[in-house]
mmCIF file of C-alpha atoms in Angstrom:
data_model
loop_
_atom_site.group_PDB
_atom_site.id
_atom_site.type_symbol
_atom_site.label_atom_id
_atom_site.label_comp_id
_atom_site.label_asym_id
_atom_site.label_seq_id
_atom_site.Cartn_x
_atom_site.Cartn_y
_atom_site.Cartn_z
ATOM 1 C CA MET B 6 -9.744 32.157 20.288
ATOM 2 C CA ALA B 7 -9.698 28.866 18.378
ATOM 3 C CA LEU B 8 -11.863 25.750 18.912
ATOM 4 C CA ARG B 9 -10.160 23.104 20.977
ATOM 5 C CA TRP B 10 -11.374 19.513 21.466
ATOM 6 C CA TYR B 11 -12.444 18.629 25.110
ATOM 7 C CA VAL B 12 -13.457 15.208 26.421
ATOM 8 C CA VAL B 13 -16.916 15.067 28.192
ATOM 9 C CA HIS B 14 -17.760 12.095 30.539
ATOM 10 C CA ALA B 15 -21.204 10.892 30.004
ATOM 11 C CA TYR B 16 -23.186 7.978 31.337
ATOM 12 C CA SER B 17 -22.192 4.787 29.530
ATOM 13 C CA ASN B 18 -24.729 3.825 26.648
ATOM 14 C CA PHE B 19 -26.071 7.603 26.724
ATOM 15 C CA GLU B 20 -23.345 9.081 24.622
ATOM 16 C CA ASN B 21 -25.481 9.715 21.535
ATOM 17 C CA GLN B 22 -28.267 11.128 23.802
ATOM 18 C CA VAL B 23 -25.695 13.440 25.376
ATOM 19 C CA LYS B 24 -24.503 14.472 21.892
ATOM 20 C CA ARG B 25 -27.983 15.210 20.677
ATOM 21 C CA SER B 26 -29.071 17.140 23.864
ATOM 22 C CA LEU B 27 -25.821 19.203 23.542
ATOM 23 C CA GLU B 28 -26.662 20.089 19.836
ATOM 24 C CA GLU B 29 -30.142 21.212 20.754
ATOM 25 C CA ARG B 30 -29.083 23.278 23.905
ATOM 26 C CA ILE B 31 -26.357 24.936 21.714
ATOM 27 C CA LYS B 32 -28.939 25.802 19.210
ATOM 28 C CA ARG B 33 -31.467 27.105 21.594
ATOM 29 C CA SER B 34 -28.884 29.166 23.427
ATOM 30 C CA GLY B 35 -27.476 30.830 20.306
ATOM 31 C CA LEU B 36 -23.883 30.049 21.334
ATOM 32 C CA ASP B 37 -23.088 27.888 18.131
ATOM 33 C CA HIS B 38 -20.234 30.302 17.252
ATOM 34 C CA PHE B 39 -18.380 28.838 20.252
ATOM 35 C CA PHE B 40 -18.761 25.230 19.266
ATOM 36 C CA GLY B 41 -17.575 23.088 16.348
ATOM 37 C CA LYS B 42 -18.103 19.335 16.018
ATOM 38 C CA ILE B 43 -19.592 16.936 18.723
ATOM 39 C CA LEU B 44 -18.348 13.500 18.135
ATOM 40 C CA VAL B 45 -19.099 10.021 19.670
ATOM 41 C CA PRO B 46 -15.960 8.200 18.781
ATOM 42 C CA THR B 47 -17.188 4.821 17.104
ATOM 43 C CA GLU B 48 -15.574 2.609 14.520
ATOM 44 C CA GLU B 49 -17.485 0.293 12.223
ATOM 45 C CA VAL B 50 -17.092 -3.324 12.922
ATOM 46 C CA VAL B 51 -18.194 -6.483 10.815
ATOM 47 C CA GLU B 52 -19.245 -9.784 12.166
ATOM 48 C CA MET B 53 -20.800 -12.769 10.353
ATOM 49 C CA ARG B 54 -24.108 -13.805 11.643
ATOM 50 C CA MET B 55 -25.948 -16.986 10.127
ATOM 51 C CA GLY B 56 -23.852 -16.545 6.988
ATOM 52 C CA GLN B 57 -24.601 -12.659 6.479
ATOM 53 C CA GLN B 58 -22.111 -10.051 6.949
ATOM 54 C CA ARG B 59 -23.375 -7.601 9.395
ATOM 55 C CA LYS B 60 -21.826 -4.175 10.052
ATOM 56 C CA SER B 61 -22.406 -2.531 13.375
ATOM 57 C CA GLU B 62 -20.618 0.320 15.214
ATOM 58 C CA ARG B 63 -18.563 -0.039 18.323
ATOM 59 C CA LYS B 64 -17.708 2.791 20.651
ATOM 60 C CA PHE B 65 -13.976 2.744 21.229
ATOM 61 C CA PHE B 66 -14.283 5.261 24.116
ATOM 62 C CA PRO B 67 -17.331 4.232 25.802
ATOM 63 C CA GLY B 68 -18.613 6.961 28.186
ATOM 64 C CA TYR B 69 -16.988 9.808 26.307
ATOM 65 C CA VAL B 70 -18.161 12.501 23.930
ATOM 66 C CA LEU B 71 -15.698 14.794 22.239
ATOM 67 C CA VAL B 72 -16.812 18.366 21.928
ATOM 68 C CA GLN B 73 -14.983 20.970 19.865
ATOM 69 C CA MET B 74 -15.531 24.232 21.638
ATOM 70 C CA GLU B 75 -14.024 27.557 22.837
ATOM 71 C CA LEU B 76 -14.226 27.353 26.631
ATOM 72 C CA ASN B 77 -15.725 30.138 28.623
ATOM 73 C CA ASP B 78 -18.342 30.255 31.434
ATOM 74 C CA GLU B 79 -21.115 30.076 29.299
ATOM 75 C CA THR B 80 -19.931 27.125 27.290
ATOM 76 C CA TRP B 81 -18.604 25.331 30.185
ATOM 77 C CA HIS B 82 -22.159 25.710 32.122
ATOM 78 C CA LEU B 83 -24.110 24.779 29.025
ATOM 79 C CA VAL B 84 -22.049 21.450 28.600
ATOM 80 C CA LYS B 85 -22.040 20.731 32.391
ATOM 81 C CA GLU B 86 -25.815 21.299 32.640
ATOM 82 C CA VAL B 87 -26.764 18.568 29.916
ATOM 83 C CA PRO B 88 -28.536 15.637 31.585
ATOM 84 C CA ARG B 89 -26.250 12.372 32.006
ATOM 85 C CA VAL B 90 -23.022 14.491 31.606
ATOM 86 C CA LEU B 91 -20.591 13.779 34.488
ATOM 87 C CA GLY B 92 -18.163 16.407 33.679
ATOM 88 C CA PHE B 93 -15.139 17.126 31.738
ATOM 89 C CA ILE B 94 -11.884 14.763 31.567
ATOM 90 C CA GLY B 95 -8.630 16.545 31.985
ATOM 91 C CA GLY B 96 -7.477 19.765 33.718
ATOM 92 C CA THR B 97 -9.439 20.634 36.945
ATOM 93 C CA SER B 98 -12.968 20.527 37.653
ATOM 94 C CA ASP B 99 -13.560 24.143 37.001
ATOM 95 C CA ARG B 100 -10.943 24.651 34.476
ATOM 96 C CA PRO B 101 -10.935 21.565 32.075
ATOM 97 C CA ALA B 102 -7.865 21.138 29.791
ATOM 98 C CA PRO B 103 -8.337 20.423 26.020
ATOM 99 C CA ILE B 104 -6.735 17.260 24.518
ATOM 100 C CA SER B 105 -3.702 18.012 22.538
ATOM 101 C CA ASP B 106 -4.126 18.309 18.703
ATOM 102 C CA GLN B 107 -2.255 15.103 18.103
ATOM 103 C CA GLU B 108 -4.615 13.184 20.362
ATOM 104 C CA ALA B 109 -7.631 14.673 18.605
ATOM 105 C CA GLU B 110 -6.009 13.766 15.210
ATOM 106 C CA ALA B 111 -5.458 10.322 16.338
ATOM 107 C CA ILE B 112 -8.964 9.853 17.496
ATOM 108 C CA LEU B 113 -10.439 11.510 14.206
ATOM 109 C CA SER B 114 -8.435 9.271 11.874
ATOM 110 C CA ARG B 115 -9.315 6.197 13.686
ATOM 111 C CA VAL B 116 -13.019 7.267 13.380
ATOM 112 C CA GLU B 117 -12.477 7.897 9.665
ATOM 113 C CA GLU B 118 -10.475 4.575 9.097
ATOM 114 C CA GLY B 119 -13.201 2.642 10.836
ATOM 115 C CA ALA B 120 -15.790 4.098 8.287
ATOM 116 C CA THR B 121 -13.671 3.083 5.269
ATOM 117 C CA LYS B 122 -12.026 -0.156 6.516
ATOM 118 C CA PRO B 123 -14.395 -1.821 9.053
ATOM 119 C CA LYS B 124 -12.706 -3.880 11.625
ATOM 120 C CA PRO B 125 -13.671 -7.382 12.464
ATOM 121 C CA LYS B 126 -15.951 -7.393 15.777
ATOM 122 C CA VAL B 127 -14.020 -10.493 16.911
ATOM 123 C CA LEU B 128 -10.280 -10.335 17.234
ATOM 124 C CA PHE B 129 -8.361 -13.528 16.811
ATOM 125 C CA GLU B 130 -4.721 -14.417 18.451
ATOM 126 C CA VAL B 131 -2.150 -16.816 17.216
ATOM 127 C CA GLY B 132 -2.264 -20.013 19.000
ATOM 128 C CA GLU B 133 -6.047 -19.728 19.831
ATOM 129 C CA VAL B 134 -8.400 -22.682 18.998
ATOM 130 C CA VAL B 135 -11.161 -21.843 16.553
ATOM 131 C CA ARG B 136 -14.085 -23.974 15.084
ATOM 132 C CA VAL B 137 -14.806 -23.668 11.321
ATOM 133 C CA ILE B 138 -18.431 -23.029 10.968
ATOM 134 C CA GLU B 139 -18.792 -22.882 7.118
ATOM 135 C CA GLY B 140 -17.086 -24.472 3.980
ATOM 136 C CA PRO B 141 -15.445 -27.754 3.283
ATOM 137 C CA PHE B 142 -13.938 -27.950 6.810
ATOM 138 C CA LYS B 143 -17.076 -27.262 8.611
ATOM 139 C CA ASP B 144 -17.044 -28.572 12.270
ATOM 140 C CA PHE B 145 -13.306 -28.925 12.278
ATOM 141 C CA ASN B 146 -11.469 -27.421 14.904
ATOM 142 C CA GLY B 147 -8.074 -25.693 14.275
ATOM 143 C CA VAL B 148 -5.339 -23.620 15.664
ATOM 144 C CA VAL B 149 -4.739 -20.093 14.310
ATOM 145 C CA GLU B 150 -1.390 -19.708 12.952
ATOM 146 C CA GLU B 151 -1.516 -16.363 11.412
ATOM 147 C CA VAL B 152 -4.084 -13.422 11.372
ATOM 148 C CA ASN B 153 -4.159 -10.758 8.358
ATOM 149 C CA TYR B 154 -6.626 -8.039 9.480
ATOM 150 C CA GLU B 155 -5.928 -6.342 6.138
ATOM 151 C CA LYS B 156 -7.705 -9.174 4.181
ATOM 152 C CA ASN B 157 -9.994 -10.349 6.952
ATOM 153 C CA LYS B 158 -8.352 -13.913 6.792
ATOM 154 C CA LEU B 159 -6.881 -16.410 8.935
ATOM 155 C CA ARG B 160 -4.456 -19.159 8.452
ATOM 156 C CA VAL B 161 -5.556 -22.071 10.644
ATOM 157 C CA SER B 162 -3.902 -25.574 11.211
ATOM 158 C CA VAL B 163 -6.733 -28.220 10.814
ATOM 159 C CA LEU B 164 -6.171 -31.745 11.754
ATOM 160 C CA ILE B 165 -7.226 -33.811 8.691
ATOM 161 C CA PHE B 166 -6.838 -37.607 8.813
ATOM 162 C CA GLY B 167 -4.283 -37.313 11.597
ATOM 163 C CA ARG B 168 -2.301 -34.799 9.799
ATOM 164 C CA SER B 169 -1.871 -30.925 10.555
ATOM 165 C CA THR B 170 -2.984 -28.999 7.481
ATOM 166 C CA PRO B 171 -2.701 -25.103 7.087
ATOM 167 C CA VAL B 172 -6.023 -23.876 5.694
ATOM 168 C CA GLU B 173 -6.726 -20.041 4.785
ATOM 169 C CA LEU B 174 -10.237 -19.129 5.918
ATOM 170 C CA ASP B 175 -12.170 -15.818 6.093
ATOM 171 C CA PHE B 176 -12.966 -14.601 9.644
ATOM 172 C CA GLY B 177 -16.731 -15.289 8.800
ATOM 173 C CA GLN B 178 -15.872 -18.973 8.256
ATOM 174 C CA VAL B 179 -14.811 -19.593 11.939
ATOM 175 C CA GLU B 180 -15.936 -18.835 15.585
ATOM 176 C CA LYS B 181 -13.989 -19.092 18.848
ATOM 177 C CA ALA B 182 -14.087 -22.618 20.064
#
């Protein structure tokens, strides 16, 4: 039988602990041939703090752990008995259903993309008012006209000498007003 991806519901903020416990139990029980990868879906995010670019991880499915496994009574019990596991998502309580290959692929590619192209931690919207925190327009407020997530840049309309002037700024140069 092939390994399929299952979604395991864990206590929020204990996803990594559940992952570690699962890995240890699988090793101890000698059932590793029934299991593949165990994944906490995260993406890397970037934020500016005190002029420094900081990278951190953000879970994009908080409370869930993805487990690649072959489902049988032994593997089902092993996963269910892990502390802080609430159960499986999908199917019935005693017969969980795997997620489709397309769903698994979409999640895996988002994890991969998050590692190569970190997303900004703060998301901006057109029409939103932001405050410039560094550069020549420091302490000015402006309205977001355009957001470019590929380049991590914004076009902000800043009021200078009573005139609205479009200025291109990095995400790190502004904060939400």
